[in-house]
Coordinates of C-alpha atoms in Angstrom, one line a residue:
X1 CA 72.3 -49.6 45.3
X2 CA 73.2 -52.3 43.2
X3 CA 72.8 -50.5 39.6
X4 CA 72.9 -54.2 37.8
X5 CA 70.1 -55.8 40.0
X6 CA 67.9 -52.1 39.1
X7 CA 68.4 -52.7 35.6
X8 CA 67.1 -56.5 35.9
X9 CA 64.5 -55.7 38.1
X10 CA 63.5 -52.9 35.3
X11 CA 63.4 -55.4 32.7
X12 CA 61.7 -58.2 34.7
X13 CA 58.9 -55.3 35.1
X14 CA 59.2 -54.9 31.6
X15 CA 58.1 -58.6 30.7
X16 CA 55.3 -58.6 33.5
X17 CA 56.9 -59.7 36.3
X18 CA 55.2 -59.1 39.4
X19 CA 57.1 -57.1 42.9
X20 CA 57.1 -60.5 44.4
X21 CA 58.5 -62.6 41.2
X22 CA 60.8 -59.6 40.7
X23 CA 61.8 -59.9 44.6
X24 CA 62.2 -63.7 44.3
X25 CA 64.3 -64.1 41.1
X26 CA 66.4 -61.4 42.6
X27 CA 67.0 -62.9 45.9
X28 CA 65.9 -59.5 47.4
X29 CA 63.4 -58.5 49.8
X30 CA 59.5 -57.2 47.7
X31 CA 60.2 -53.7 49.3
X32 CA 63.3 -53.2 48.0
X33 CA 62.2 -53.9 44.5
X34 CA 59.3 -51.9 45.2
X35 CA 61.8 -48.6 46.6
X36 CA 63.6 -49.3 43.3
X37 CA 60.8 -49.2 41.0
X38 CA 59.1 -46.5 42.0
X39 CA 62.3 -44.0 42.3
X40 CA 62.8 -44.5 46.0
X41 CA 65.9 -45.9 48.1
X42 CA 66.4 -46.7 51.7
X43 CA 65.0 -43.5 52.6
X44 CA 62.4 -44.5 55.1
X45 CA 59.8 -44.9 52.0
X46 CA 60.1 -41.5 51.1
X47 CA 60.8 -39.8 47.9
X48 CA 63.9 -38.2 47.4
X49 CA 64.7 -34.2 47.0
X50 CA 65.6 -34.6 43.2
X51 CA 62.2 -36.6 42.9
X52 CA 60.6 -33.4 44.1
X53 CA 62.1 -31.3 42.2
X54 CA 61.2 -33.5 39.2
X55 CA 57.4 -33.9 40.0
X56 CA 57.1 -30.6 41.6
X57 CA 58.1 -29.5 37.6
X58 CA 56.5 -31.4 36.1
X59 CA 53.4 -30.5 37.8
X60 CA 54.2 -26.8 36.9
X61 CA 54.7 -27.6 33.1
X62 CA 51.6 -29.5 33.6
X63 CA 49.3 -26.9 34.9
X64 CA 51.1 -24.4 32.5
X65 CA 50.1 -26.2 29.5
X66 CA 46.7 -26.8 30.6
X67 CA 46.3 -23.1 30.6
X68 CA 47.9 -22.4 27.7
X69 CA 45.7 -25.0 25.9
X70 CA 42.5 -23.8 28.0
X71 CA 43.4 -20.1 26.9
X72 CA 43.9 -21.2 23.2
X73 CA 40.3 -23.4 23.4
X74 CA 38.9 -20.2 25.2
X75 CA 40.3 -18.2 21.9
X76 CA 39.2 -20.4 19.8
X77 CA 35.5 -20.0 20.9
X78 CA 35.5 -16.4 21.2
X79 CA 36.6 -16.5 17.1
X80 CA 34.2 -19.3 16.7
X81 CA 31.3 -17.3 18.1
X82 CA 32.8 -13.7 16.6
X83 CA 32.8 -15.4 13.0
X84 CA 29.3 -16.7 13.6
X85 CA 28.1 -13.2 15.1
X86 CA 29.5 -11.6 11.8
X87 CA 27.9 -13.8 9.7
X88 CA 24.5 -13.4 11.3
X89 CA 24.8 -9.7 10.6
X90 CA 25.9 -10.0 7.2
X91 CA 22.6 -12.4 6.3
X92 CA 20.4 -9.7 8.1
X93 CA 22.1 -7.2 6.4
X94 CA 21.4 -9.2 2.8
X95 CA 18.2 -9.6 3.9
X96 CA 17.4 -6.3 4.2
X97 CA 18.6 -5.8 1.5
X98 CA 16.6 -7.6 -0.7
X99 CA 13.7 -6.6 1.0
X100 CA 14.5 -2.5 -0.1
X101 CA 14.9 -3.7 -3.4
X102 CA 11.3 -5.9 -3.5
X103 CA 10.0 -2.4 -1.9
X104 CA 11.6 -0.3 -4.7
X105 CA 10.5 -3.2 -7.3
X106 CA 6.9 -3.0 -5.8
X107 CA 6.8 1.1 -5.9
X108 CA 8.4 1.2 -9.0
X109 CA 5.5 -1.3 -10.2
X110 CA 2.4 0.5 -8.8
X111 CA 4.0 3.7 -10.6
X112 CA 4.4 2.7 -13.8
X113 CA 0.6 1.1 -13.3
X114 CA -0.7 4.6 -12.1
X115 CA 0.8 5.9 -15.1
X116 CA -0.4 3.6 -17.7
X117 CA -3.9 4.2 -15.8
X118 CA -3.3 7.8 -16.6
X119 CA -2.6 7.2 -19.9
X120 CA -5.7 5.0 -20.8
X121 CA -7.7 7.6 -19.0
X122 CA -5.8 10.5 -21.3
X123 CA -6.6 7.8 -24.5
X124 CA -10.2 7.3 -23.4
X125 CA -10.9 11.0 -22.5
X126 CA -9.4 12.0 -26.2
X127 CA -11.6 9.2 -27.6
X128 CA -14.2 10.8 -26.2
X129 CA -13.8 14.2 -27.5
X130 CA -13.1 13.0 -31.2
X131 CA -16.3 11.2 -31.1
X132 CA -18.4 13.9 -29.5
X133 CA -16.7 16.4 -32.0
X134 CA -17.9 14.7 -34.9
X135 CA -21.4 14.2 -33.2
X136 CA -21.0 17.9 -32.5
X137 CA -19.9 18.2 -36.2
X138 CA -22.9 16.1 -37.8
X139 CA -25.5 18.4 -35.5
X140 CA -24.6 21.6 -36.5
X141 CA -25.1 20.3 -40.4
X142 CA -28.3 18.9 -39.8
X143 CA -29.9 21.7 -37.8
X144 CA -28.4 24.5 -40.5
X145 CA -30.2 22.8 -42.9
X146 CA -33.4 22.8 -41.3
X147 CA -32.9 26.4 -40.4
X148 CA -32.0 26.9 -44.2
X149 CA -35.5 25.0 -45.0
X150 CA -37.3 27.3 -41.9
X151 CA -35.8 30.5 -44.0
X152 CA -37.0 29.2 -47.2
X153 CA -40.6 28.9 -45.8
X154 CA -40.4 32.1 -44.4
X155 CA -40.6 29.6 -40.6
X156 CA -43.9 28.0 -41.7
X157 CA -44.8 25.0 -42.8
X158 CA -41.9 23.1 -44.4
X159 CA -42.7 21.2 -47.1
X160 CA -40.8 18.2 -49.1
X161 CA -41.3 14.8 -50.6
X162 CA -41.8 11.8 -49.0
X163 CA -38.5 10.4 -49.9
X164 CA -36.2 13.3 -49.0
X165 CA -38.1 13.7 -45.6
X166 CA -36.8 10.2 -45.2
X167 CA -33.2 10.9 -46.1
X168 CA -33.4 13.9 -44.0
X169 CA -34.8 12.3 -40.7
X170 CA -32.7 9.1 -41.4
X171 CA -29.9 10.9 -41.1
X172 CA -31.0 12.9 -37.6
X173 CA -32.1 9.5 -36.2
X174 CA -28.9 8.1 -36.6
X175 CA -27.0 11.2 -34.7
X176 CA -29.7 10.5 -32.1
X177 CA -28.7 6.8 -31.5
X178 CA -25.0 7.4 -31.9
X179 CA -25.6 10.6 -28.8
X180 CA -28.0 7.9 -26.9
X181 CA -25.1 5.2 -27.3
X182 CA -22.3 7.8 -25.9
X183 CA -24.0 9.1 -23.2
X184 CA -24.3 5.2 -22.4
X185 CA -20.9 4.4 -22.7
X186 CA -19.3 7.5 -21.2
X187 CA -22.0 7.6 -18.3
X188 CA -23.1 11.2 -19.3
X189 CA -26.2 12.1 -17.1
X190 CA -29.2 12.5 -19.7
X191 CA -31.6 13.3 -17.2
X192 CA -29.5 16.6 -16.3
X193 CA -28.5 17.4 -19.7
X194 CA -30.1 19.9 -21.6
X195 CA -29.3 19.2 -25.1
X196 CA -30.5 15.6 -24.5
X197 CA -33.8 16.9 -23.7
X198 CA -33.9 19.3 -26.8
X199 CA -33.0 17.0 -29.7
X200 CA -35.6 14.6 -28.1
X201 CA -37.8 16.7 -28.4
X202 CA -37.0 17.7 -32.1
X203 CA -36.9 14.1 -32.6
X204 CA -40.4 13.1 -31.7
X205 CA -41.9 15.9 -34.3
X206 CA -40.2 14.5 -37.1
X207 CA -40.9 10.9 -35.9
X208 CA -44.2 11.9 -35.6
X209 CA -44.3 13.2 -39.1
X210 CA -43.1 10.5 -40.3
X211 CA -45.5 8.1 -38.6
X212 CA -48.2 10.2 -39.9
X213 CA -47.1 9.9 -43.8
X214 CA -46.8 6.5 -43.8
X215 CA -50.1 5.8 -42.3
X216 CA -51.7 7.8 -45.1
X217 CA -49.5 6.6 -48.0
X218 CA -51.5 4.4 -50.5
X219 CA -49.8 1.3 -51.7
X220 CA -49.3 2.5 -55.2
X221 CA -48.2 5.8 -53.7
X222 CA -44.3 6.6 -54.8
X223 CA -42.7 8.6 -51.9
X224 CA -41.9 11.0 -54.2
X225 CA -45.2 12.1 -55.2
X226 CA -46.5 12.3 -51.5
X227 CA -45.9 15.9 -49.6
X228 CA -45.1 16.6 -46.4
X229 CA -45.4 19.4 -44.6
X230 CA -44.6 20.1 -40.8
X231 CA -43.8 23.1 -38.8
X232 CA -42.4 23.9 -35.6
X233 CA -43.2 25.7 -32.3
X234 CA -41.7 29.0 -30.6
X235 CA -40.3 26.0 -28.2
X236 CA -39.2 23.7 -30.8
X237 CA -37.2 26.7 -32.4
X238 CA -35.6 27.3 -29.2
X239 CA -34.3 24.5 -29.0
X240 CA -33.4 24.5 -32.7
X241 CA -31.3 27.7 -31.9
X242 CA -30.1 26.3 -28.6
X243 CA -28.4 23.5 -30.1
X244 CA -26.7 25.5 -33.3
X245 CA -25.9 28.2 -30.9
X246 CA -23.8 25.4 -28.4
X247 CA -22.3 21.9 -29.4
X248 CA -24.0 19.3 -27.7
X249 CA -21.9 17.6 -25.2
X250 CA -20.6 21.0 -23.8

């Protein structure tokens, strides 16, 4: 082999030259160039042991690197998809989280609203006893009174003025509205309730009373110059009794 004309022919292949232009600027025949281009010699067309060798190794490094780089992709992936696995569980995890917390926010919520429930109900119910105490309170003077006024007349007639059986009923009538207004509020059962029914009753003999006296009070008539007299009942002393003997809203 003529290793000038290889080098030309190289070169010639270089600048674009085609097999034939190589072949003719050469002087030598197309398959010859071709043989010498391609790594071959006069060797029947066929590719020499060293050429073998050569792609045979190639080959290998070839196929060894396309497993390594398959094996790397393959590890890639697997921490691709681990990281993304990992991170999945770490948003459920916050998630859940977050969802103990809004339960423990809620119950913490609903207790502290059971709580100030118990406490209004604690405030309302001591409301409740402070006003019925001093109902209780205002009762028990009033009805001593009239028992004072039943001893003095030996529990017969009472008699008084006009003007101080005002004062004296004004004040009952306004325990009986104040009692009438509680019950209301408080949604205590007057139908059921026994001292309800016996200070009604008291009250509708001194309202009665009173009704009569003014009817036959005179214009010029001073309230202290008119008498009145009224008395009461075994019943109405019952109840008198009754109601000293208990406070009301017991």
């Amino acid at each position: 082999m003529n290793q000038d004309l290889l080098t030309k022919a190289k070169e010639l292949q270089k600048q674009g030259y085609s097999i034939r232009q190589i072949a003719a600027e050469l002087a030598i025949s197309k398959s010859q160039v071709f043989r010498w281009l391609n790594g071959q010699s006069g060797n029947g067309g066929n590719a020499l042991p060293i050429d073998l060798i050569a792609k045979a190794t190639n080959t290998k490094q070839h196929v060894s690197s396309k497993n390594k780089n398959n094996m790397e992709n393959n590890n890639d992936q697997f921490r691709f998809e681990k990281e993304i696995a990992l991170k999945k569980l770490q948003l459920e995890h916050e998630l859940e989280m977050r969802k103990l917390a809004q339960q423990d926010k809620e119950l913490e919520l609903r207790k502290r609203e059971i709580e100030l429930r118990h406490l209004e109900k604690d405030a309302l119910a001591r409301q409740q006893q402070m006003e019925e105490r001093k109902i209780n309170h205002g009762l028990k003077i009033w009805i001593e009174k009239e028992r004072a006024l039943l001893s003095d007349f030996d529990y017969e007639e009472i008699e008084m003025d006009l003007a101080t059986f005002k004062r004296h009923h004004k004040v009952l009538a306004k325990l009986w509205e104040q009692i009438k207004q509680h019950m209301a509020v408080y949604g205590i059962d007057t139908e059921s309730h026994l001292g309800h029914y016996y200070l009604k009753s008291l009250m509708e003999i001194l309202d009665e009373v009173l009704e009569n006296a003014l009817e036959e009070q005179d214009e010029d008539d001073e309230d202290s110059d008119i008498i009145v007299s009224y008395e009461y009942d075994d019943d109405s002393i019952e109840f008198l009794e009754n109601l000293e003997n208990s406070d009301f809203f017991s």
